[in-house]
Every structure is written in C-alpha cells, then in structure tokens.
Short mmCIF file of C-alpha atoms in Angstrom, two decimals:
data_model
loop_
_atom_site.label_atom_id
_atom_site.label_comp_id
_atom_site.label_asym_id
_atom_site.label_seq_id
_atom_site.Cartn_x
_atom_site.Cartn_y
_atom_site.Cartn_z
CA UNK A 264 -9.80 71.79 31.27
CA UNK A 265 -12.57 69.23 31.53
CA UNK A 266 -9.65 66.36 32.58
CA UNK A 267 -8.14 69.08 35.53
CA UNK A 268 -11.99 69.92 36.76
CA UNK A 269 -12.93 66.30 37.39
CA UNK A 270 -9.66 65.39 39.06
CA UNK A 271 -10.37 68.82 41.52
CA UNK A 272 -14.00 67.18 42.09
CA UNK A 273 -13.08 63.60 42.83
CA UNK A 274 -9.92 65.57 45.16
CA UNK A 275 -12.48 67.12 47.12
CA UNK A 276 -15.29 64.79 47.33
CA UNK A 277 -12.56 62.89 49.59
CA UNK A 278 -10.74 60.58 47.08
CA UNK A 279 -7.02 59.53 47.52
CA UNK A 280 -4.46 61.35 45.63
CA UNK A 281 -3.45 57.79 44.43
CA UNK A 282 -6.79 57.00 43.16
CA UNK A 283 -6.97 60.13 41.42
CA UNK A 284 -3.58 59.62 39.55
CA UNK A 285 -5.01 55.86 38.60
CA UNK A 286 -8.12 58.01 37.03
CA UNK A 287 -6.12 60.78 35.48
CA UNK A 288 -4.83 58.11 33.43
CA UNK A 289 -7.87 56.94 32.33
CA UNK A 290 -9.38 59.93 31.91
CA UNK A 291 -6.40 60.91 29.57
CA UNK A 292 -7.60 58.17 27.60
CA UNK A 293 -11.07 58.66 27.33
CA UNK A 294 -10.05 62.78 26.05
CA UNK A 295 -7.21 61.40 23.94
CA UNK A 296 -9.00 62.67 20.43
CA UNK A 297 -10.07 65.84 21.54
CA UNK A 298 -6.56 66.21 23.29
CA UNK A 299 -4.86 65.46 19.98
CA UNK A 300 -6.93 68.06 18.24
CA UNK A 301 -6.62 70.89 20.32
CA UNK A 302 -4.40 73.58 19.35
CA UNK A 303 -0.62 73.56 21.14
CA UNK A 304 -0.82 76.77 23.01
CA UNK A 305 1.55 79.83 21.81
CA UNK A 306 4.52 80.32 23.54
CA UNK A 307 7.80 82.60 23.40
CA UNK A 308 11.03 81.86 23.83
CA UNK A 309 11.72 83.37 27.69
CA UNK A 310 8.11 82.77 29.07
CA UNK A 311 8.24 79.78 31.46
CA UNK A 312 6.17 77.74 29.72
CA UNK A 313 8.47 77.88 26.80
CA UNK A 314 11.40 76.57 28.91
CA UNK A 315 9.36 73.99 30.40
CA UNK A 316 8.32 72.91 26.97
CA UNK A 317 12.33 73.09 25.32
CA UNK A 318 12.96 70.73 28.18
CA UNK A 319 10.63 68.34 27.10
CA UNK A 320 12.11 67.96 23.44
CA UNK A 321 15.63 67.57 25.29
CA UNK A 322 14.15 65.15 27.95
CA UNK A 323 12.88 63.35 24.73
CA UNK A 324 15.73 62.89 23.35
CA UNK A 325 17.73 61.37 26.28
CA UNK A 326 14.86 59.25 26.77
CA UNK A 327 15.08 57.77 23.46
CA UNK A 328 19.10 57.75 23.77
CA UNK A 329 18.07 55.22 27.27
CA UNK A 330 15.69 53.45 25.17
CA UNK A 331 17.76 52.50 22.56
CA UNK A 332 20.39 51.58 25.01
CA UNK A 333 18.15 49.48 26.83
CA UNK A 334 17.23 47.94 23.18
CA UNK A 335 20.72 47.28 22.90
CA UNK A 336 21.31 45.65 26.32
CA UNK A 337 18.20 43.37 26.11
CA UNK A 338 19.95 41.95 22.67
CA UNK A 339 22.97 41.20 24.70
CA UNK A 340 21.93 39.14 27.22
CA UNK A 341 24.33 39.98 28.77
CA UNK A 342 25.10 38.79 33.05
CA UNK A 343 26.00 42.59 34.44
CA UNK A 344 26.35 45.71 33.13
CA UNK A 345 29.85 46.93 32.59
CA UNK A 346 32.41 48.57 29.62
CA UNK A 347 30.75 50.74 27.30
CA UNK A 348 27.16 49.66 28.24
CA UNK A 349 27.33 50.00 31.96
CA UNK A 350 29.43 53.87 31.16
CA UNK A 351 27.08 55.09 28.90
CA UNK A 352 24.01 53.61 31.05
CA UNK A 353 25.53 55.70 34.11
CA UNK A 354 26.15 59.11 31.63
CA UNK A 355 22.28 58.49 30.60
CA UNK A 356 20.83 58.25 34.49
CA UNK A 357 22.76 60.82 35.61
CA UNK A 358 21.88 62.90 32.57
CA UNK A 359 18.19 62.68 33.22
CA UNK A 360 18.20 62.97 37.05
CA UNK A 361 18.18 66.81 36.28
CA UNK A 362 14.61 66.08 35.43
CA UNK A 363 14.43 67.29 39.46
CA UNK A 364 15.18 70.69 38.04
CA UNK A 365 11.78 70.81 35.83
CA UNK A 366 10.03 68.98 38.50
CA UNK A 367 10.68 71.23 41.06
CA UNK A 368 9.80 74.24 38.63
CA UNK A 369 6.04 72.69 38.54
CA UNK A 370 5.79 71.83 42.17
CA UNK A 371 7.54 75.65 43.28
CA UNK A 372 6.28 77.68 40.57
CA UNK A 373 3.59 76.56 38.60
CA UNK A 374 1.38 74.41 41.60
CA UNK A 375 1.03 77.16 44.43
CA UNK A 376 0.01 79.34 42.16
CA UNK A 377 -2.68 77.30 40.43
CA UNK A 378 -4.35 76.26 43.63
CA UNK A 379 -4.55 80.14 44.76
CA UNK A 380 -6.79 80.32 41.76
CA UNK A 381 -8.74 77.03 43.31
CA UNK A 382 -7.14 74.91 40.60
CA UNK A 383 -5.59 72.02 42.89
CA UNK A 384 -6.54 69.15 40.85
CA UNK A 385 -3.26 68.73 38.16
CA UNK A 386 -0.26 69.63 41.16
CA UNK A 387 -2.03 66.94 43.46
CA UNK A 388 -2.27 64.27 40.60
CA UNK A 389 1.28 64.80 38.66
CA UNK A 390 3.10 65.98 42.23
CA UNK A 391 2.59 62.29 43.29
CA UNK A 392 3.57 61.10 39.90
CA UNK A 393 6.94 62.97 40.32
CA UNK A 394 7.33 61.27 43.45
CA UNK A 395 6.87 57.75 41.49
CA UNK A 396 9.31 58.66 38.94
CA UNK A 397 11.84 60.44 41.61
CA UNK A 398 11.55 56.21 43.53
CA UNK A 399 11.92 54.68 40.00
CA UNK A 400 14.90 56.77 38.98
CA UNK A 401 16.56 56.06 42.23
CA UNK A 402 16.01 52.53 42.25
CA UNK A 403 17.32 52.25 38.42
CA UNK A 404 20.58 53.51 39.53
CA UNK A 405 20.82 51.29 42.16
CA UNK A 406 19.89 48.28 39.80
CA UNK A 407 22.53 49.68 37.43
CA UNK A 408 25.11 50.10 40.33
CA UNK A 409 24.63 46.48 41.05
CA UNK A 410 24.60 45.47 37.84
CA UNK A 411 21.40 43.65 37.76
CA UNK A 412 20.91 43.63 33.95
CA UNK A 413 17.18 42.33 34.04
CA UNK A 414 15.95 44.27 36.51
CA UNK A 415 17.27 47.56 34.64
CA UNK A 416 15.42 46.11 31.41
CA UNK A 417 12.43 46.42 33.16
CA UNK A 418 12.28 49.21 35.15
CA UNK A 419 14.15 51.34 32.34
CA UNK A 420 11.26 50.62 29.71
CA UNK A 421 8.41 51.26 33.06
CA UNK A 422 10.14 54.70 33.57
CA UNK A 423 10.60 56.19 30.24
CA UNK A 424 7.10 55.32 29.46
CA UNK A 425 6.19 57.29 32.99
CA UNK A 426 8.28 60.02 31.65
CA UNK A 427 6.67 60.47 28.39
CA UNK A 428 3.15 60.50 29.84
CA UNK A 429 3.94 62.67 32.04
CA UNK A 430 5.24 65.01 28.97
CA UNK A 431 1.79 64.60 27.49
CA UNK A 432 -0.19 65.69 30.61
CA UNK A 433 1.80 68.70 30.88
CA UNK A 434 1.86 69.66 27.37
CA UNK A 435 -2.03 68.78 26.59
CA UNK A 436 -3.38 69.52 30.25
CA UNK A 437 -1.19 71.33 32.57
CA UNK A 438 0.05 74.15 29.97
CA UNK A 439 -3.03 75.21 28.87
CA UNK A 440 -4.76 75.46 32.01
CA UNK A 441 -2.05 77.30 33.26
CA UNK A 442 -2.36 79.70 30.40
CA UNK A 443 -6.07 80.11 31.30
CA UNK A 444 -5.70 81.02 35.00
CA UNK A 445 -2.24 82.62 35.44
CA UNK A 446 -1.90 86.50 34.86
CA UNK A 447 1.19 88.46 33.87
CA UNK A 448 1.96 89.26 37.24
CA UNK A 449 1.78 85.51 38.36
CA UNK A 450 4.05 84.59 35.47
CA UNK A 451 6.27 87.54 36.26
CA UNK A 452 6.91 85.60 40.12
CA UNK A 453 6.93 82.05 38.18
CA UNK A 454 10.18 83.80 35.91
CA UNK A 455 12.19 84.74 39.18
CA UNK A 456 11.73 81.56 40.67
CA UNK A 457 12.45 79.46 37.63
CA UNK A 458 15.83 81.76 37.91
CA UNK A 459 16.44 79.99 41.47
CA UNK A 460 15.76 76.83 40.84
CA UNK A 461 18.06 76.65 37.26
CA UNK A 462 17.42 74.69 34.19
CA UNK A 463 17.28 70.92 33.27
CA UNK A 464 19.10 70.93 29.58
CA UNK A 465 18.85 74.13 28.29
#
C-alpha cells in the first residue's frame, strides 16, 4: 500500500509517468523485506485475481522455457538462428505474446476501476511498463525474424527479467491493493469483462 500511495503522490505533484516507473523500481527495493513477509492474499479459483495469478505460474514457466533456450543459443555461438533453435525460439515468442491477453485484463478491468476509488498510482506506473514490454516483445521477433543471434541474446535476457518484475509488482503490490479497494460488485464487472477479453494460458 505504502509503495502504490507514494507513486499516486509523486503522479500528482506533477512527475512524469516515466520517472515514476524509474522510482517504482526503487521503491520496490527499498520495501523488498517487508514485501517478502507479507502474507500472499487468499484467492479462489474463479475470482479474477486467481486467473490473473494461474497466469503468472504459466507465464513463468514459458519464461524459463525462453531462458533456457536463450542459455542454449548463447553456448552455440552460433551466426543466425535457424533448425530447431530458430522453430522453437518462434513457438516460445509467439507463445508468450498472449501476455496481451493479461495485460489488457489490468489496463480494462482492474485500472479504471482502481482510479474511481482515487487509486491511480499502480495502472499509471505498470500501464507504461506494458507498453515497454509490448516494444521489447515486438522488436525480439523482429531480431529473431532476421536472425540476429546477438541481439536476441540480449534483449531476450532484458525482457524476461521485465516480465518477472512485473509478476512481482502485481503479485506483492497490485493484488493486494486491489483486494483492499474493490467491492463485490466491482469484481462482479471485472468477471464479465475478463470473459471478453479471454485468457492467456489457462
């Protein structure tokens, strides 16, 4: 709560949204302990949350199916991406561009809702991370398209790291405040919604 208040201050004492997402990070840092200690919220299978949160474990494990591929490419050294490597690369990036699917979720559902209760702070930060990780994903595929071997190295490791925080900040920041403000009824219009949108995994 503490980490979405001071983003919604520094928001509306005028700060950029990109300044704000530098800070978030540091200010995830700084709460990291207390974060780790807190108790994971309660959630049932069917509540939005939930799905959200079953999403994550099977975004986690295509990230580390990427990230052990990317291991296995930076052994090779090899000069382009193609056979096996470059087919299973292409299965991986097109697996995890339904990442859109929870994305959108947040920015639909979850965001308009929060900042009707005044909470603005968390959509404004993580909406522009999406946007980061939406330009890295796209560029990655065009890196692997072209097999440029290096460059996908690179900006493979920079976006599953992206990914992952961005699994912490929901989990540890977003989720509970969400918890805290939203009301049956508001999770009642989040449900339909999610309904529209569809699923990313599960």
């Amino acid at each position: 709560r503490e980490i979405s208040e001071m983003e919604q201050t520094l928001i509306a004492e005028g700060m950029p949204a990109e300044e704000v997402k530098r800070l978030c990070d540091v200010h995830v840092q700084v709460f990291k302990e207390s974060l780790e200690t807190q108790e994971p919220p309660v959630l049932t299978a069917g509540h939005p949350l939930h799905t959200l949160w079953a999403e994550n474990r099977a975004l986690e494990k295509i990230l580390f199916s990427l990230e052990e591929l990317l291991q296995t490419a930076g052994a090779a050294s090899l000069p382009g991406i193609s056979g096996a490597l470059g087919e299973r690369l292409r299965l991986d990036l097109e697996t995890l561009s339904a990442i859109e699917k929870h994305y959108l979720k947040k920015e639909n559902q979850l965001f308009p809702l929060l900042e009707a209760k005044g909470i603005s702070g968390p959509s404004k930060v993580m909406w522009a991370i999406h946007d980061d990780i939406r330009a890295q994903l796209k560029e990655l595929k065009g890196y692997a398209a072209e097999g440029r071997l290096a460059d996908v190295r690179k900006l493979g490791r920079e976006v599953v790291t992206e990914i992952r925080d961005m699994i912490y900040k929901e989990e540890k920041i977003l989720f509970p405040a969400s918890l805290e403000a939203l009301d049956e009824s508001d999770w009642t219009r989040v449900k339909h919604g999610e309904e529209e949108i569809g699923y990313a995994w599960v």
